[in-house]
mmCIF file of N, CA, C and O in Angstrom:
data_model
loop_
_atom_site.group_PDB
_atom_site.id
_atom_site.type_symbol
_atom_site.label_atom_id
_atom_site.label_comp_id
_atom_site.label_asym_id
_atom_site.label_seq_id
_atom_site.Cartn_x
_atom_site.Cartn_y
_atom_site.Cartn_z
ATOM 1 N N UNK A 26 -153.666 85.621 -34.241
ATOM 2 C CA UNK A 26 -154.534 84.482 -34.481
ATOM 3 C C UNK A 26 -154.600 84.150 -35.967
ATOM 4 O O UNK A 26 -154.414 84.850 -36.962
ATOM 5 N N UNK A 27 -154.909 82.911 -35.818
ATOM 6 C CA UNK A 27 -155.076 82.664 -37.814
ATOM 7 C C UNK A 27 -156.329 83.145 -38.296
ATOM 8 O O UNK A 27 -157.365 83.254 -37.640
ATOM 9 N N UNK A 28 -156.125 83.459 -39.646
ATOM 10 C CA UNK A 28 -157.349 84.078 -40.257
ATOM 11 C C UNK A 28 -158.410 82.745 -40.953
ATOM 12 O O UNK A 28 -158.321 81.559 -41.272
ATOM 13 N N UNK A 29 -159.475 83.921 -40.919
ATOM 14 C CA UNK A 29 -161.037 82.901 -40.379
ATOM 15 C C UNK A 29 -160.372 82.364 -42.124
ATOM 16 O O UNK A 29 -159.641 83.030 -42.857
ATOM 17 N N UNK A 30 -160.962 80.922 -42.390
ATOM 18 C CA UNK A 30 -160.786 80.216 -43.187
ATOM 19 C C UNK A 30 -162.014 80.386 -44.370
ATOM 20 O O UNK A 30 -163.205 80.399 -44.060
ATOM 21 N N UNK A 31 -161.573 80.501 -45.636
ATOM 22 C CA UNK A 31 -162.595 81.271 -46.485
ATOM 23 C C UNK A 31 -163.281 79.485 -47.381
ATOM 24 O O UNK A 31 -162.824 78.759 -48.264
ATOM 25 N N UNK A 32 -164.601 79.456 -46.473
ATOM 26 C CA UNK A 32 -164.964 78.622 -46.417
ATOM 27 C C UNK A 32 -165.454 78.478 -48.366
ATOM 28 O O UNK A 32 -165.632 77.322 -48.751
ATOM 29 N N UNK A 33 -165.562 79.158 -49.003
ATOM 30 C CA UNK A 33 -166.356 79.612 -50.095
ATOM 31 C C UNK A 33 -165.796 79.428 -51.483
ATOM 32 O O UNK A 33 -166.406 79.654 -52.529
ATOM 33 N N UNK A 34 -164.565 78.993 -51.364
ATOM 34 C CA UNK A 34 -163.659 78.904 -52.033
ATOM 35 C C UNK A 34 -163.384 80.040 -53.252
ATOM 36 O O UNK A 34 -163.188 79.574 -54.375
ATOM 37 N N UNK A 35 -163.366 81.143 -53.129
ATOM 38 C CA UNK A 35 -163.369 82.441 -53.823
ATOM 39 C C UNK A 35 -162.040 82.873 -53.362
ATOM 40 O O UNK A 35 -161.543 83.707 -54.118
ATOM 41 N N UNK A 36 -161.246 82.524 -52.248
ATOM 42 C CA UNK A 36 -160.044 82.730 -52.473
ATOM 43 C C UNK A 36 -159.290 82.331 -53.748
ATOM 44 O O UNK A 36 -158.755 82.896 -54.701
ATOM 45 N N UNK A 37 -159.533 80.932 -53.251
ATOM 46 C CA UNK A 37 -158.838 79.543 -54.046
ATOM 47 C C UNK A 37 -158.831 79.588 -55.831
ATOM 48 O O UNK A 37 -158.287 78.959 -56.739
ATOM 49 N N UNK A 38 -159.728 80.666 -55.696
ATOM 50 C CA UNK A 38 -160.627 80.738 -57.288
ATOM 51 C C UNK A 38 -159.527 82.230 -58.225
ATOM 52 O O UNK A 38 -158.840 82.305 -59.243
ATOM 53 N N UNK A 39 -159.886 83.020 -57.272
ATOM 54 C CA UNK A 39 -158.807 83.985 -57.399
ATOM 55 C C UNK A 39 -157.411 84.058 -57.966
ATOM 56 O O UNK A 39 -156.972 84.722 -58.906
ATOM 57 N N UNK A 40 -156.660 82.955 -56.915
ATOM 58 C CA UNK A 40 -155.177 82.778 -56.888
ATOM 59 C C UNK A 40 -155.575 82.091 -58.399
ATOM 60 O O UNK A 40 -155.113 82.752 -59.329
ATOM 61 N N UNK A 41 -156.489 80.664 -58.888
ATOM 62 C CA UNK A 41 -156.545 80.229 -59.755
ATOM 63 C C UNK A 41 -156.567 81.102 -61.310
ATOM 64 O O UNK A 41 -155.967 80.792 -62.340
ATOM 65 N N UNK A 42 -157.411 82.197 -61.083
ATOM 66 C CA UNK A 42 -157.645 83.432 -61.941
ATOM 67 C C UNK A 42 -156.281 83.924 -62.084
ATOM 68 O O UNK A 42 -155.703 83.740 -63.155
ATOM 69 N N UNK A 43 -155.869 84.356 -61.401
ATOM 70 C CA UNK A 43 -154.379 84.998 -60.999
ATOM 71 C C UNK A 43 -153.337 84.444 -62.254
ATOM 72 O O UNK A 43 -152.680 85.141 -63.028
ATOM 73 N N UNK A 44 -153.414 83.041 -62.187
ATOM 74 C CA UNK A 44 -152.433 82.113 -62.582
ATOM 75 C C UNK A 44 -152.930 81.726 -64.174
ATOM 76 O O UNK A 44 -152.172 81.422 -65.094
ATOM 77 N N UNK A 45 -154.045 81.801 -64.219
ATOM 78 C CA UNK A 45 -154.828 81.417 -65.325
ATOM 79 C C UNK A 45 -154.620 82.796 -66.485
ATOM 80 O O UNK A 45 -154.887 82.704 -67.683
ATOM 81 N N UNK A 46 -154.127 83.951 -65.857
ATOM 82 C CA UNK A 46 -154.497 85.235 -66.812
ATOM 83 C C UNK A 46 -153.226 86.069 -66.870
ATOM 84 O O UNK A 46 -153.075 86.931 -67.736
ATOM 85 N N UNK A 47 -152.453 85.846 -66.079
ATOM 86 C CA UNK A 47 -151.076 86.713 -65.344
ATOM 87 C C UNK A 47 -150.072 86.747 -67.237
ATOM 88 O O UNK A 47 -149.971 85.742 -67.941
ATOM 89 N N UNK A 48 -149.661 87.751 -67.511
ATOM 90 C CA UNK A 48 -149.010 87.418 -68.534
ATOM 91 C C UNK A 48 -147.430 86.898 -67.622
ATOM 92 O O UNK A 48 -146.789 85.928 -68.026
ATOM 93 N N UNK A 49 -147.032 87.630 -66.510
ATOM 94 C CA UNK A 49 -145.631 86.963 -65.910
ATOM 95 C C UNK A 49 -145.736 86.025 -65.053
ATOM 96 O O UNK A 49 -144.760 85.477 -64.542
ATOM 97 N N UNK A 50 -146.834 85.763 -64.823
ATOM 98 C CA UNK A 50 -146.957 84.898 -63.759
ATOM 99 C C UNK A 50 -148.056 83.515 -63.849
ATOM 100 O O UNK A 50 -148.650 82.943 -62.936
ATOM 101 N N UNK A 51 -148.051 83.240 -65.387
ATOM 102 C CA UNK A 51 -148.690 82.219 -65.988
ATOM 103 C C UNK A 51 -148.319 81.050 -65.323
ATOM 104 O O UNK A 51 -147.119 80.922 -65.082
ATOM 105 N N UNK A 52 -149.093 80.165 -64.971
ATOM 106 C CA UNK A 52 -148.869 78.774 -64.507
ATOM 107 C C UNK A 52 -150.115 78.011 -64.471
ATOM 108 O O UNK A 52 -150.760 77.768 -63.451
ATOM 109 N N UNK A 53 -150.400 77.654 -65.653
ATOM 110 C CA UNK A 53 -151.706 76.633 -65.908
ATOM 111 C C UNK A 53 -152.234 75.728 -64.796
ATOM 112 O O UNK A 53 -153.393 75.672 -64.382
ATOM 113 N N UNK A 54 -150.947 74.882 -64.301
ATOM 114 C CA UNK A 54 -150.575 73.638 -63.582
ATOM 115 C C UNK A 54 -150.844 73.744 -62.003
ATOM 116 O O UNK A 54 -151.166 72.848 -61.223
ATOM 117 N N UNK A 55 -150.549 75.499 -61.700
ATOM 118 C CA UNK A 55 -150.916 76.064 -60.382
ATOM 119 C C UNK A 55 -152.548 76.578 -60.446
ATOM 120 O O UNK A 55 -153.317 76.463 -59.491
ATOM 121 N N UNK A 56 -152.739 76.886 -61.134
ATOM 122 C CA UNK A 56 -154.093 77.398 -61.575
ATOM 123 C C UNK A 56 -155.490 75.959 -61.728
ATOM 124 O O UNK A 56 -156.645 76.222 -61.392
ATOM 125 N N UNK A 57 -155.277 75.169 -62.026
ATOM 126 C CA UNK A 57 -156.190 73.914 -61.902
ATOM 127 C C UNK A 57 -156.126 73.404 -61.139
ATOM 128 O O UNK A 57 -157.239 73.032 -60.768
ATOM 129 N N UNK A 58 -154.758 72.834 -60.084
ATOM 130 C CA UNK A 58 -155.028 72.551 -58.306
ATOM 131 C C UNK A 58 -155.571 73.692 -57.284
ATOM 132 O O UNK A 58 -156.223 73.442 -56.270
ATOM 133 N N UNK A 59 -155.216 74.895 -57.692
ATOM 134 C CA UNK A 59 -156.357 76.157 -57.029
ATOM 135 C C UNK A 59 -157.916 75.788 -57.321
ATOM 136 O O UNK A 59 -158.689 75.455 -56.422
ATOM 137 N N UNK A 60 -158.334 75.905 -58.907
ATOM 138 C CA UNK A 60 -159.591 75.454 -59.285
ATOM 139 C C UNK A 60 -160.136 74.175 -58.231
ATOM 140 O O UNK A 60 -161.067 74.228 -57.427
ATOM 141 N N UNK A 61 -159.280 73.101 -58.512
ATOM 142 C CA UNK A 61 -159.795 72.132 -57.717
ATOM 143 C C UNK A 61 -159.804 72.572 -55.945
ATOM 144 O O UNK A 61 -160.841 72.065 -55.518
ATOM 145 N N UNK A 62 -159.443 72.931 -55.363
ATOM 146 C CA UNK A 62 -159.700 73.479 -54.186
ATOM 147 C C UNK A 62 -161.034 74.266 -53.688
ATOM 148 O O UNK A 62 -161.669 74.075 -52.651
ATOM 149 N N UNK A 63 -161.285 75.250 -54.772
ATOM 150 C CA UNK A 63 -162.279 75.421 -54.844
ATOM 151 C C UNK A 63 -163.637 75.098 -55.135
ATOM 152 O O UNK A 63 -164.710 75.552 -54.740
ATOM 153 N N UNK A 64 -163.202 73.898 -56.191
ATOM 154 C CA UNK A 64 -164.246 73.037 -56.470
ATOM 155 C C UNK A 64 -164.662 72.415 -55.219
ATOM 156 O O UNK A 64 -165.837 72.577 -54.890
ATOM 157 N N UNK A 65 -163.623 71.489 -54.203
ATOM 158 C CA UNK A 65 -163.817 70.931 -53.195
ATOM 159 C C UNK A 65 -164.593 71.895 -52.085
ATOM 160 O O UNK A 65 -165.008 71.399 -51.037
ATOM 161 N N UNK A 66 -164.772 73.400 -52.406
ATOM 162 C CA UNK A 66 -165.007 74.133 -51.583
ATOM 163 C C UNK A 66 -166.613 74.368 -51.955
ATOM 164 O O UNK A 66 -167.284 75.049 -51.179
ATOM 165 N N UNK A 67 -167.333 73.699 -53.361
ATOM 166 C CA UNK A 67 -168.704 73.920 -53.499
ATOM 167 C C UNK A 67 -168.308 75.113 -54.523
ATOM 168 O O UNK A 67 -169.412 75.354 -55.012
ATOM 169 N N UNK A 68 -167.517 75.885 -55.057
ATOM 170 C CA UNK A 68 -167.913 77.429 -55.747
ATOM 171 C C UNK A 68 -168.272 76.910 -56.967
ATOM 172 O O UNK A 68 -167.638 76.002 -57.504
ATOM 173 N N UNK A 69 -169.140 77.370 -57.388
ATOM 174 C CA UNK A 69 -169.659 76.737 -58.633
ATOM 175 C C UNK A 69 -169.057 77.458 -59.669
ATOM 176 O O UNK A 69 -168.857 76.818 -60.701
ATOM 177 N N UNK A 70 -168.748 78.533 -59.651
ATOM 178 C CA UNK A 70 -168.079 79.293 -60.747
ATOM 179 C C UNK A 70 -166.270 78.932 -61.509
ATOM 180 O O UNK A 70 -165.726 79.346 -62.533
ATOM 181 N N UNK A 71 -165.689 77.729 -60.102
ATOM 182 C CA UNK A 71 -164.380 77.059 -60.304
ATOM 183 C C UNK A 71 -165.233 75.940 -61.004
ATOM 184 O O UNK A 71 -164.661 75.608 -62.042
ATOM 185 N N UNK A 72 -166.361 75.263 -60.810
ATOM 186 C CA UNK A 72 -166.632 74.379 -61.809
ATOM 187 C C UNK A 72 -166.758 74.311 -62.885
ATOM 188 O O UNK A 72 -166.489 73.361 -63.620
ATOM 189 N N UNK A 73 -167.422 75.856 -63.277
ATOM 190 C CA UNK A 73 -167.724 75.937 -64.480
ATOM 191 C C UNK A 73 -166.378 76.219 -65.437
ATOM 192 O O UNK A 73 -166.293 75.836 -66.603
ATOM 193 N N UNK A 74 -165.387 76.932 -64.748
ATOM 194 C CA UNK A 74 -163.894 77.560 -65.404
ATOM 195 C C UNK A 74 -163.290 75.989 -65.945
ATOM 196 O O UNK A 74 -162.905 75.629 -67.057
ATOM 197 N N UNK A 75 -163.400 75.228 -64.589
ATOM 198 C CA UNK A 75 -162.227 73.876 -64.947
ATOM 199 C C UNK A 75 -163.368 73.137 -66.044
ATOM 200 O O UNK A 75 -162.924 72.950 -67.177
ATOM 201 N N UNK A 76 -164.349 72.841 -65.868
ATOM 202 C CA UNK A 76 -165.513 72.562 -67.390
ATOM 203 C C UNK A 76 -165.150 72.939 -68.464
ATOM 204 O O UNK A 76 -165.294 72.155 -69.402
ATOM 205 N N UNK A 77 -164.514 74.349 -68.731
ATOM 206 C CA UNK A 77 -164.550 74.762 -69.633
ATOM 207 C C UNK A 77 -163.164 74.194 -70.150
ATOM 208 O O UNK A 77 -163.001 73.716 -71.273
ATOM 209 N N UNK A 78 -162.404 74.288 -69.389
ATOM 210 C CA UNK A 78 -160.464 73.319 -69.188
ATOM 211 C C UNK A 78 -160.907 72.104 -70.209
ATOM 212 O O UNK A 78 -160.688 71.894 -71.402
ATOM 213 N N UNK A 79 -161.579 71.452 -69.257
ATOM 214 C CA UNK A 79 -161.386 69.989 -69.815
ATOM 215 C C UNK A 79 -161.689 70.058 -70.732
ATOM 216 O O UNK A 79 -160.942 69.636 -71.615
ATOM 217 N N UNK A 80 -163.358 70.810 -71.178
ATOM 218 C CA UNK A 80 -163.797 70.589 -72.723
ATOM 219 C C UNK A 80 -163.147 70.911 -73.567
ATOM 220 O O UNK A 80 -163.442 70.451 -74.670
ATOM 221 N N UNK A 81 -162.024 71.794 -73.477
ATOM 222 C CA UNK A 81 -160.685 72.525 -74.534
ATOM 223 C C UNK A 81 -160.022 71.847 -74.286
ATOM 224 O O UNK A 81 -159.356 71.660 -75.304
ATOM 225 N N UNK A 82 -159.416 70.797 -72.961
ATOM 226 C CA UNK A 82 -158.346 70.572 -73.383
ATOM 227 C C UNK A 82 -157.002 71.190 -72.806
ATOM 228 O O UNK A 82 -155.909 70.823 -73.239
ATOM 229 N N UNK A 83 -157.169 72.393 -71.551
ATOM 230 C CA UNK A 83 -156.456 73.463 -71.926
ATOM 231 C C UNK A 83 -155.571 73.315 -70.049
ATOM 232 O O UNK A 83 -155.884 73.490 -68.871
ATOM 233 N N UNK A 84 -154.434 72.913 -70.823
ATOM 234 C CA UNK A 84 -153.513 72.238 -69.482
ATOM 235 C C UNK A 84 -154.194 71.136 -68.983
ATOM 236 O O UNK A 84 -153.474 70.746 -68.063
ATOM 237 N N UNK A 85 -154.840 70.649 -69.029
ATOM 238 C CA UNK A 85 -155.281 69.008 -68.768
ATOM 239 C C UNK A 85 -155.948 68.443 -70.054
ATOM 240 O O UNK A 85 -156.237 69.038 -71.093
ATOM 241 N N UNK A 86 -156.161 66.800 -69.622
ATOM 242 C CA UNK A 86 -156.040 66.142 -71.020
ATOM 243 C C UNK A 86 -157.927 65.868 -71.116
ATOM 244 O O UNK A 86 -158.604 65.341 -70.233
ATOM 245 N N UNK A 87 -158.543 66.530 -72.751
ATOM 246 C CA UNK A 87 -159.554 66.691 -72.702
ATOM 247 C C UNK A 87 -160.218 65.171 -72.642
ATOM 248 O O UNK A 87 -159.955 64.116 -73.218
ATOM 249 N N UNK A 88 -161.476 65.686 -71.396
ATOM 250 C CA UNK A 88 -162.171 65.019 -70.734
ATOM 251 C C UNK A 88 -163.557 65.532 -70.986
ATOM 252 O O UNK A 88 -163.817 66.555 -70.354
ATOM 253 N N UNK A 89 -164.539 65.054 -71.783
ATOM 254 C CA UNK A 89 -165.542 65.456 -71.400
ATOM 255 C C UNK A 89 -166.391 64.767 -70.747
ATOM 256 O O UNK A 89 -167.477 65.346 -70.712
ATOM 257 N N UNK A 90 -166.385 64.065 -70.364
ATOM 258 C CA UNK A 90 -167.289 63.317 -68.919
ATOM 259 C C UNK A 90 -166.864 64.202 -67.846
ATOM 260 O O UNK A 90 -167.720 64.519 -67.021
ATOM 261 N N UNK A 91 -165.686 64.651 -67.723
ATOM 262 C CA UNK A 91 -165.412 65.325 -66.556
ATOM 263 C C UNK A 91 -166.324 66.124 -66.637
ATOM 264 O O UNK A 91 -167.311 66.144 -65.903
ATOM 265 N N UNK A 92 -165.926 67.366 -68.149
ATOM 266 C CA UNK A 92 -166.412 68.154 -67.968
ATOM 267 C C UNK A 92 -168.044 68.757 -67.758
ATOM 268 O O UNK A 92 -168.513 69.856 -67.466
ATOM 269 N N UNK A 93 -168.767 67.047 -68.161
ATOM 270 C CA UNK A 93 -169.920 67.357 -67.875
ATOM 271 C C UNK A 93 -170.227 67.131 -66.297
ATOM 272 O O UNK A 93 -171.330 67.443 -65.850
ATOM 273 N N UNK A 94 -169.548 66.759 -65.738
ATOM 274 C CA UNK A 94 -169.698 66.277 -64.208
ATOM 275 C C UNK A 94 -169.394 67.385 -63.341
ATOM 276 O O UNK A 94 -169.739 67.495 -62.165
ATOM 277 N N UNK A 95 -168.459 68.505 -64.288
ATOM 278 C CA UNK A 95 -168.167 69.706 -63.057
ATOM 279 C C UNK A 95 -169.115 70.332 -63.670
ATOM 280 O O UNK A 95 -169.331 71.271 -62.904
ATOM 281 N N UNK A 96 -170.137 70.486 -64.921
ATOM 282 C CA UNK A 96 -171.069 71.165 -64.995
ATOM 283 C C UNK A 96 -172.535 70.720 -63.923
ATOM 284 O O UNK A 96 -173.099 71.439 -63.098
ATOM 285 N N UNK A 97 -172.750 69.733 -64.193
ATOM 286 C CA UNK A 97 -173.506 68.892 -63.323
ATOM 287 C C UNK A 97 -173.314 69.421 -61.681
ATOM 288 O O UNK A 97 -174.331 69.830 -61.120
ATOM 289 N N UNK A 98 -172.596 69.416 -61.259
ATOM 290 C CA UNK A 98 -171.999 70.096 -59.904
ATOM 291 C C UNK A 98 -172.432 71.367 -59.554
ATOM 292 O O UNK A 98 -172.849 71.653 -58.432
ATOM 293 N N UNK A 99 -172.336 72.211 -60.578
ATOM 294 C CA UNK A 99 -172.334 73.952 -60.386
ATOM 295 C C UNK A 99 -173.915 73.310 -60.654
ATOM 296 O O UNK A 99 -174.407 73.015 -59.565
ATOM 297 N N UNK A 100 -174.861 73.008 -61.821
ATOM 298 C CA UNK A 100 -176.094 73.227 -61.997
ATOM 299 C C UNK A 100 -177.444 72.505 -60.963
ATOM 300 O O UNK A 100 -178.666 72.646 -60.907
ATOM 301 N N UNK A 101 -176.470 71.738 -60.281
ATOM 302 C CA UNK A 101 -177.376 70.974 -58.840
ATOM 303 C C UNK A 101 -177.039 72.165 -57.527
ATOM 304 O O UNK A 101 -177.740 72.424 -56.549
ATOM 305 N N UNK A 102 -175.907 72.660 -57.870
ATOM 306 C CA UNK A 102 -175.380 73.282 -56.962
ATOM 307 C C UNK A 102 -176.492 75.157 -56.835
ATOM 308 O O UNK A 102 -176.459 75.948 -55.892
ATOM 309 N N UNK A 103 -177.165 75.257 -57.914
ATOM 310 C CA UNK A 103 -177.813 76.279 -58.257
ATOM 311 C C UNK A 103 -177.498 77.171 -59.332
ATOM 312 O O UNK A 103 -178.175 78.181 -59.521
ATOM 313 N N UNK A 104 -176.497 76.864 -60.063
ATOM 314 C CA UNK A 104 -175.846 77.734 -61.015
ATOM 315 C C UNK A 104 -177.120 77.821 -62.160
ATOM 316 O O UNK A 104 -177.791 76.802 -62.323
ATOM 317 N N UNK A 105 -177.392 78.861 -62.828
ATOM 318 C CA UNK A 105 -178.688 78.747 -63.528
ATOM 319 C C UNK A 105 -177.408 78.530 -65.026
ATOM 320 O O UNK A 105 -177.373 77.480 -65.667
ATOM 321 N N UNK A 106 -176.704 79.440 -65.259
ATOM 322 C CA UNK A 106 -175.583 79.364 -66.251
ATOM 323 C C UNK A 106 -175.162 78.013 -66.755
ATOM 324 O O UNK A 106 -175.083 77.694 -67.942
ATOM 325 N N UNK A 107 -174.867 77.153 -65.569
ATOM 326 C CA UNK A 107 -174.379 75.750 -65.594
ATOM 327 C C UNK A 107 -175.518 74.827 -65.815
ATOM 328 O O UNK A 107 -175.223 73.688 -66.176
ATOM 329 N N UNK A 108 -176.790 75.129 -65.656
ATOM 330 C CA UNK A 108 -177.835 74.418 -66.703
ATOM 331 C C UNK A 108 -178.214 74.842 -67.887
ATOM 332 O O UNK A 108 -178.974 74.087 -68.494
ATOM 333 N N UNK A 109 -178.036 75.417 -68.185
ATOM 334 C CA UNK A 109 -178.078 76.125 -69.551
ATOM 335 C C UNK A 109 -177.222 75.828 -70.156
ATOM 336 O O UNK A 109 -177.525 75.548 -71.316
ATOM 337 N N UNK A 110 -175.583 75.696 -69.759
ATOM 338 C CA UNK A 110 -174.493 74.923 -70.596
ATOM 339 C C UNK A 110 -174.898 73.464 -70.275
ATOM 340 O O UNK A 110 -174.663 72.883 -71.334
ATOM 341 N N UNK A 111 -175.220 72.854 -69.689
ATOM 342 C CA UNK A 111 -175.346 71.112 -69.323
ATOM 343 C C UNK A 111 -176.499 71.138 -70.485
ATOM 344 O O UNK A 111 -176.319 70.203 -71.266
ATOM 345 N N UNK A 112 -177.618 71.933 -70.816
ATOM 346 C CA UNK A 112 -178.908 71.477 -71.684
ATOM 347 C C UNK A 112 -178.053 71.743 -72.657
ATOM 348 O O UNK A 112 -177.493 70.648 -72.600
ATOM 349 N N UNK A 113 -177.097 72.679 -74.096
ATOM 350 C CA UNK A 113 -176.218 72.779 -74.969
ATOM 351 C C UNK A 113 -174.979 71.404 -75.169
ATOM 352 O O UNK A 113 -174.624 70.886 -76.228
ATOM 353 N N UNK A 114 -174.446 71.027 -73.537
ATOM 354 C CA UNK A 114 -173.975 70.130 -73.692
ATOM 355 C C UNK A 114 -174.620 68.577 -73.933
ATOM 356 O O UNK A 114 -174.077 67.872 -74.783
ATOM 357 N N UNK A 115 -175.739 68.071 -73.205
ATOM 358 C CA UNK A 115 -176.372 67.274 -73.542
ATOM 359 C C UNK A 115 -176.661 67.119 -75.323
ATOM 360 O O UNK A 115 -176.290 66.311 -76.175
ATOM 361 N N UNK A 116 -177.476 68.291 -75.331
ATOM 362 C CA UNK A 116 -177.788 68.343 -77.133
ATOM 363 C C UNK A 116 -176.536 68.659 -77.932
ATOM 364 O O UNK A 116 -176.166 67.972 -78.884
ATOM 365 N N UNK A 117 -176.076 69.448 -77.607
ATOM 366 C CA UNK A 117 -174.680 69.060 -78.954
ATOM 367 C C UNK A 117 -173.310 67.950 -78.560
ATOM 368 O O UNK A 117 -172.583 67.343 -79.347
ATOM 369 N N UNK A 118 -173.299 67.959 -77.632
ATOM 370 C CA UNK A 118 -172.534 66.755 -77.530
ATOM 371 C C UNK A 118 -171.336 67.402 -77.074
ATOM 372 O O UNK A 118 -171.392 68.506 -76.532
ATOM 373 N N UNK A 119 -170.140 66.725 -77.275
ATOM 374 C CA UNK A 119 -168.833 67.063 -77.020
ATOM 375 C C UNK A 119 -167.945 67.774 -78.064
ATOM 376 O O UNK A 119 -166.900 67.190 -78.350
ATOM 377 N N UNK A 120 -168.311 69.427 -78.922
ATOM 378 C CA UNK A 120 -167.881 69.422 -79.970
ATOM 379 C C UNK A 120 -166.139 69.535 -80.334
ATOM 380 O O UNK A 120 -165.729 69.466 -81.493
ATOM 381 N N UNK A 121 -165.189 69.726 -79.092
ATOM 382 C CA UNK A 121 -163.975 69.417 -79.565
ATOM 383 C C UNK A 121 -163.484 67.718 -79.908
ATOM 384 O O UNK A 121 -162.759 67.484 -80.875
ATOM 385 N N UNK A 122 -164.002 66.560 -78.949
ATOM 386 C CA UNK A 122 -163.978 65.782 -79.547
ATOM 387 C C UNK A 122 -164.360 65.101 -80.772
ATOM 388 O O UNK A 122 -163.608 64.333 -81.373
ATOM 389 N N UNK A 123 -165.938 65.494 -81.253
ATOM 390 C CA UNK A 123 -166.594 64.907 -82.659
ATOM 391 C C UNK A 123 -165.427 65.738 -83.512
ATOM 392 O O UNK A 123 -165.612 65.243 -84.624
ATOM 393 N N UNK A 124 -164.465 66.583 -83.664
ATOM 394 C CA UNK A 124 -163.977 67.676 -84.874
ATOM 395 C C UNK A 124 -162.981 66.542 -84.664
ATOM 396 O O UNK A 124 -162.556 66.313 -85.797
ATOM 397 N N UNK A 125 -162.543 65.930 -84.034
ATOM 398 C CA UNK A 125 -161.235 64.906 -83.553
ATOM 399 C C UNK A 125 -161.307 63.899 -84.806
ATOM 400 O O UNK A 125 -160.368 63.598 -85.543
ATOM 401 N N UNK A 126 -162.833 63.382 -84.889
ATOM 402 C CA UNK A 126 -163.057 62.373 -85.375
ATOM 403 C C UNK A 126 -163.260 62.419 -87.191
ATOM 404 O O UNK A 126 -163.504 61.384 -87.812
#
């Protein structure tokens, strides 16, 4: 039979980890469509990882609206962490972009 489907997205998050940290088995590009899977899956902890992506910059092209929107996500979602970065982000702003400028 097929296996029960991991509704929680902590698989998805994993393989993403996997890919995100692997010194031989690096693949940024595989690692942020995992994230997003999991995002789609509610885990708030893939929100906060790909948040942290966009605000660097790091294999996708920096976004910080995104990144306040996958914070926004995890901190409605219950993340106490992810309001605490959304209140830092609100008040300081976007600091890889202002260094841009």
């Amino acid at each position: 039979e097929a296996v029960q489907a991991d509704t929680t997205g902590n698989a998805e998050l994993q393989l993403a980890r996997h890919y995100l940290n692997s010194p031989e088995d690096q693949n940024v590009t595989l690692a942020i469509q995992w994230l997003w899977s999991s995002v789609k899956k509610g885990n708030t902890q893939a929100d906060m990882l790909l948040a942290d992506m966009y605000l660097r910059g790091q294999g996708v092209p920096q976004n910080c609206e995104q990144s306040r929107v996958l914070l926004l996500a995890a901190a409605n979602s219950g993340s106490t962490l992810a309001r605490q970065r959304l209140a830092n982000f609100d008040a300081e702003g976007c600091p890889a972009h202002s260094a841009q400028n």
